[in-house]
């Protein structure tokens, strides 16, 4: 029988026809609902309650249910529902807390049938049972849901959500007794209509109110919920715990959600604020709406599919006082406008490019990506799903690798590490950087540095550190101890690194061994002979261990010589107050433009292409030492822009920092900021955190320096009770214990706390350092052999 | 060292009753700031203990604090006791202390409701100090502008000080005309919001946001509006609870004292001292606690039978609205000119409160709460334009509305929901916001006339609140309960202002 009726309705649906059309209502609508045969729609709002007939070409007003001279608040509807079995039966939820039913079969003008005023607050939702004629459910702001039997004068049962205001109630389409309720506090509850004392299940679906929910018309276990947190989630309720299986992120809070009939994966949503469009989503493609209806001028308040088995007609009511019928064929498809091309640079200069396959297929020279055939994005391999109505965009991914030697970004990393940006006199900085550039085989850059030194140094200093003096690497102070290893080129550095690795391994071994050694005595006693092989192995290790210990000591000594201080830029104890005194006024730039200078212009220009050393030797005498530094500024500015445009923003920024006030005024702040940002971004991509921090610190743009001050909070947990310490970092509010006590001096550590990763004892940096100079055991007396590196 | 002795002298003067042991505790300077705060919350004048720190470190002379405690209405013992008993209060006060270096009177009074205080401080901190579209000093300046509208010298001087600390654009402090045009443009919605928020329209928003030299972005505007509403309503609380002016420890060492002193000489206290004499003789209202509880019970029972017709309900709202206009409208005409020190932050000072519903004029349409509610609409908009503030405000509103200790005066285990809702909705009613699902007859039955006068004064023109008003209602209730009332009024007012503005912004956006 059920089957039969469905067939007939399905047949009936084929008769539905129409076009995209709308009509003006007199007042904003709050909700709409259609009758079962899809020929009429009811619109309800604060000042409107009407039934419209859906004709081929237009809406026709059939009936105004709002009668009486001074309509009472019972007509002010928050929600309306047309019974899906009985075509004369309607129910509304009033803002004053009344639940009203209407019988269209009544002969009188006033069709009001029953009035229930049991709710104390606004009723947000009414819902008829899908198959039972007399059963009505309501959910209200007061936190209660009530089930009414329309043959009785009052509610049959009351369900208390025990939490907060009820926003939506929905009977399950398939399970006779089940209904879902969504709440203002983010919870969703499942109830059995026979058991009003307790919910069957509750889970938190959203942060903030869940405005709506909808059961999937075909799939028994699927429930879609929409919330103020701008998300639509689809839950699988068949499992023990409600499982989120799909999630769609929209751009505004979700007011209504309705599954699209006959389409398993589609659902329609509309929003309560700001966004006026109606979206139909394919939940498997949560990023781009499958279709959009953009007709409304104010927020859409109600959406409903015209017929239960027809996916092509959508009705909607809105605050802009219009009622629309949308045709699916007229919907706009955002996918068509989406750009299927993508382009991305790899960190080391590789380039990946994805484009429609049709565009690329002609290219014959393409060769497969070395690491397996990865030309295609993953989803391309997915078997095309026929139910999925998304336009298939098969794109091809090409990866262009830069040739191994020339274009690799190694130089960038090395340069970043080795450049000195501050802490020395200007001339020394320039020389150092020039040398670095030269060693990295970048003569042009190197020359630039040298010339900068010549241009801007005082004549007195000029003579002392000539460009050829750079050779003595040993005397050059290092930025930090770390860079020492990297200083060497190519093979050497690799060697160093491998050395480092092996040493680390040894530490692990050592730790392991010390443990084993502790256990060993007992173990050995028991199985001296039985496990000879193992013992031997262990013995071997122990030998190694000795060796290691030895080398370790050596290392430690070396480290001591290198000084223990941490790299200064990594731990600025406190931000220096940026109070850059203005540099002494430079000579006016006008001077450079004076006729006397213009004669020199030609020579200056010939300098800019900066090509080789030889040029310097010629040009040096050309410039008398009296020539003021600002004279070069325009040239340098051009040079910097040139570098930046060529992609070597590193050079631009480094020169900017090293020259400091000499050049800063020449370049406008936005450009500077732009350079800084790009350079810092690059540095962070290469994980050169220390360098990037140094650059941030040395920059003078306020927008850049404040980067340093974001997210500087460090959250700590108490070592006793393991709970977060909210107030101060050193005393726990709950257990009133000082959390971090120095193992050496037994006082609270309020600054840097250093601790051993092996035994987790520690204390003041200085104290632990001093302690470990004299002893290798843990200061706490736990017997652990701590190590400070 | 002499300064230290001086300190001890001062110390004994004030804390003579405190046992010597605790004194020793303090003398032994190993104590943490936590201890200090614990100590100060015990002994009330926090300013002194903060000064203690100061003088220990710098050896500066300490001015003697006002003896009257944080509030002119509430005996200081009451406040001290509360914070003494409740470890939670103590902790929150400690937190407040560690943030700003002192605990002001406002925080101390609010400390009577630690649960609320926590969310209040959190949102205020976010509003004034955390990431947001407006620069920090502008925020304080806007706060000053807002508080000045109600001539609340307590808040004005507090934020003048904060502003001073920022060290930027100090000449703005000379008055509003020294501030940039952009901020002065804000004055229009500032005055409307403060006195007649229902007048705000999308044109006001448009004027501020439209492109031009001094335009505001929507995000900045929302931030500013939240600050304005926050400080308007906070002014209500300050006057409603009779918060005493602050003697700030920072002030003691002569630094910036020139600037502050002329702001700080607040006549609030003297005003109240005058009132105090009168209040003692004021007749005790006969309407007692029992009668109120009776009525609550009856209302609860009646609810089931009460089948008031819809027309009846509508008229009840209108009646309440009209009546609110009669309440305490005695001296509307003689507008008090604001005191001079604060008035430099005020333009168009004559713009004051006018009744929402006035006879014989076409009133602005009633705001239907169901059509634009905080939960559904306000939150989404505010959170969209100024992220996370929605959550904090939501939490604050919720805490204020749900706060209850299940007791009324001496009675315990009472459901006060009805009373709280009546207070909240009455404020909204005065602002023309109507809840369809509320029977405004309840207001009439639950809130006695003297209370209505108080509510009206505190929300609409708080600067006229007097001690007599405060004392005249609910005589048997505890002070903490009256502070609770103030919290409700404050939140209701803030929400009403926000709803009107946000609705205007929504209309502007669509």
mmCIF file of N, CA, C and O in Angstrom, chain A residues 408-436:
data_model
loop_
_atom_site.group_PDB
_atom_site.id
_atom_site.type_symbol
_atom_site.label_atom_id
_atom_site.label_comp_id
_atom_site.label_asym_id
_atom_site.label_seq_id
_atom_site.Cartn_x
_atom_site.Cartn_y
_atom_site.Cartn_z
ATOM 1 N N UNK A 408 68.865 25.651 -7.563
ATOM 2 C CA UNK A 408 68.508 25.243 -6.216
ATOM 3 C C UNK A 408 68.585 26.433 -5.272
ATOM 4 O O UNK A 408 69.316 27.386 -5.497
ATOM 5 N N UNK A 409 67.821 26.327 -4.208
ATOM 6 C CA UNK A 409 67.753 27.466 -3.298
ATOM 7 C C UNK A 409 68.787 27.377 -2.175
ATOM 8 O O UNK A 409 68.709 28.115 -1.209
ATOM 9 N N UNK A 410 69.740 26.493 -2.335
ATOM 10 C CA UNK A 410 70.744 26.362 -1.273
ATOM 11 C C UNK A 410 71.399 27.689 -0.943
ATOM 12 O O UNK A 410 71.615 28.028 0.204
ATOM 13 N N UNK A 411 71.691 28.397 -2.014
ATOM 14 C CA UNK A 411 72.390 29.668 -1.801
ATOM 15 C C UNK A 411 71.599 30.572 -0.880
ATOM 16 O O UNK A 411 72.145 31.286 -0.061
ATOM 17 N N UNK A 412 70.292 30.482 -1.021
ATOM 18 C CA UNK A 412 69.448 31.355 -0.206
ATOM 19 C C UNK A 412 69.625 31.022 1.274
ATOM 20 O O UNK A 412 69.865 31.888 2.109
ATOM 21 N N UNK A 413 69.537 29.734 1.554
ATOM 22 C CA UNK A 413 69.643 29.299 2.944
ATOM 23 C C UNK A 413 71.001 29.677 3.504
ATOM 24 O O UNK A 413 71.113 30.244 4.598
ATOM 25 N N UNK A 414 72.016 29.369 2.715
ATOM 26 C CA UNK A 414 73.363 29.632 3.225
ATOM 27 C C UNK A 414 73.569 31.108 3.435
ATOM 28 O O UNK A 414 74.107 31.543 4.452
ATOM 29 N N UNK A 415 73.154 31.876 2.447
ATOM 30 C CA UNK A 415 73.342 33.323 2.565
ATOM 31 C C UNK A 415 72.626 33.853 3.802
ATOM 32 O O UNK A 415 73.184 34.631 4.565
ATOM 33 N N UNK A 416 71.386 33.372 3.963
ATOM 34 C CA UNK A 416 70.606 33.852 5.096
ATOM 35 C C UNK A 416 71.338 33.568 6.394
ATOM 36 O O UNK A 416 71.389 34.399 7.292
ATOM 37 N N UNK A 417 71.924 32.399 6.478
ATOM 38 C CA UNK A 417 72.591 32.022 7.733
ATOM 39 C C UNK A 417 73.859 32.816 7.948
ATOM 40 O O UNK A 417 74.210 33.171 9.064
ATOM 41 N N UNK A 418 74.567 33.037 6.856
ATOM 42 C CA UNK A 418 75.914 33.562 7.029
ATOM 43 C C UNK A 418 75.985 35.078 7.037
ATOM 44 O O UNK A 418 76.925 35.642 7.581
ATOM 45 N N UNK A 419 75.038 35.717 6.428
ATOM 46 C CA UNK A 419 75.090 37.175 6.387
ATOM 47 C C UNK A 419 75.122 37.729 7.801
ATOM 48 O O UNK A 419 74.417 37.248 8.685
ATOM 49 N N UNK A 420 75.891 38.759 7.952
ATOM 50 C CA UNK A 420 75.853 39.485 9.214
ATOM 51 C C UNK A 420 75.077 40.770 8.982
ATOM 52 O O UNK A 420 75.356 41.499 8.022
ATOM 53 N N UNK A 421 74.126 41.043 9.808
ATOM 54 C CA UNK A 421 73.299 42.224 9.584
ATOM 55 C C UNK A 421 73.546 43.308 10.615
ATOM 56 O O UNK A 421 73.173 44.451 10.407
ATOM 57 N N UNK A 422 74.117 42.934 11.729
ATOM 58 C CA UNK A 422 74.337 43.959 12.755
ATOM 59 C C UNK A 422 75.455 43.506 13.676
ATOM 60 O O UNK A 422 75.976 42.397 13.556
ATOM 61 N N UNK A 423 75.801 44.371 14.555
ATOM 62 C CA UNK A 423 76.764 44.002 15.586
ATOM 63 C C UNK A 423 78.198 44.320 15.230
ATOM 64 O O UNK A 423 79.121 43.991 15.961
ATOM 65 N N UNK A 424 78.414 44.917 14.080
ATOM 66 C CA UNK A 424 79.774 45.305 13.707
ATOM 67 C C UNK A 424 79.710 46.653 13.023
ATOM 68 O O UNK A 424 78.624 47.162 12.740
ATOM 69 N N UNK A 425 80.852 47.138 12.740
ATOM 70 C CA UNK A 425 80.852 48.404 12.021
ATOM 71 C C UNK A 425 80.359 48.156 10.604
ATOM 72 O O UNK A 425 80.411 47.036 10.087
ATOM 73 N N UNK A 426 79.919 49.204 10.002
ATOM 74 C CA UNK A 426 79.321 49.081 8.689
ATOM 75 C C UNK A 426 80.285 48.435 7.695
ATOM 76 O O UNK A 426 79.932 47.521 6.954
ATOM 77 N N UNK A 427 81.488 48.889 7.712
ATOM 78 C CA UNK A 427 82.445 48.394 6.732
ATOM 79 C C UNK A 427 82.684 46.898 6.919
ATOM 80 O O UNK A 427 82.725 46.129 5.957
ATOM 81 N N UNK A 428 82.795 46.495 8.158
ATOM 82 C CA UNK A 428 83.048 45.076 8.411
ATOM 83 C C UNK A 428 81.892 44.222 7.953
ATOM 84 O O UNK A 428 82.071 43.144 7.394
ATOM 85 N N UNK A 429 80.695 44.719 8.209
ATOM 86 C CA UNK A 429 79.511 43.972 7.786
ATOM 87 C C UNK A 429 79.542 43.781 6.281
ATOM 88 O O UNK A 429 79.338 42.676 5.775
ATOM 89 N N UNK A 430 79.807 44.856 5.589
ATOM 90 C CA UNK A 430 79.825 44.776 4.134
ATOM 91 C C UNK A 430 80.876 43.783 3.670
ATOM 92 O O UNK A 430 80.629 42.951 2.800
ATOM 93 N N UNK A 431 82.028 43.864 4.258
ATOM 94 C CA UNK A 431 83.097 42.964 3.837
ATOM 95 C C UNK A 431 82.719 41.517 4.088
ATOM 96 O O UNK A 431 82.910 40.648 3.246
ATOM 97 N N UNK A 432 82.192 41.306 5.242
ATOM 98 C CA UNK A 432 81.808 39.942 5.574
ATOM 99 C C UNK A 432 80.803 39.410 4.561
ATOM 100 O O UNK A 432 80.940 38.324 4.019
ATOM 101 N N UNK A 433 79.782 40.214 4.326
ATOM 102 C CA UNK A 433 78.733 39.757 3.427
ATOM 103 C C UNK A 433 79.261 39.579 2.010
ATOM 104 O O UNK A 433 78.856 38.660 1.299
ATOM 105 N N UNK A 434 80.141 40.447 1.629
ATOM 106 C CA UNK A 434 80.722 40.317 0.299
ATOM 107 C C UNK A 434 81.465 38.995 0.188
ATOM 108 O O UNK A 434 81.367 38.283 -0.818
ATOM 109 N N UNK A 435 82.147 38.671 1.233
ATOM 110 C CA UNK A 435 82.905 37.430 1.206
ATOM 111 C C UNK A 435 81.970 36.224 1.136
ATOM 112 O O UNK A 435 82.198 35.277 0.390
ATOM 113 N N UNK A 436 80.928 36.306 1.917
ATOM 114 C CA UNK A 436 79.954 35.220 1.902
ATOM 115 C C UNK A 436 79.420 35.033 0.492
ATOM 116 O O UNK A 436 79.370 33.918 -0.040
#
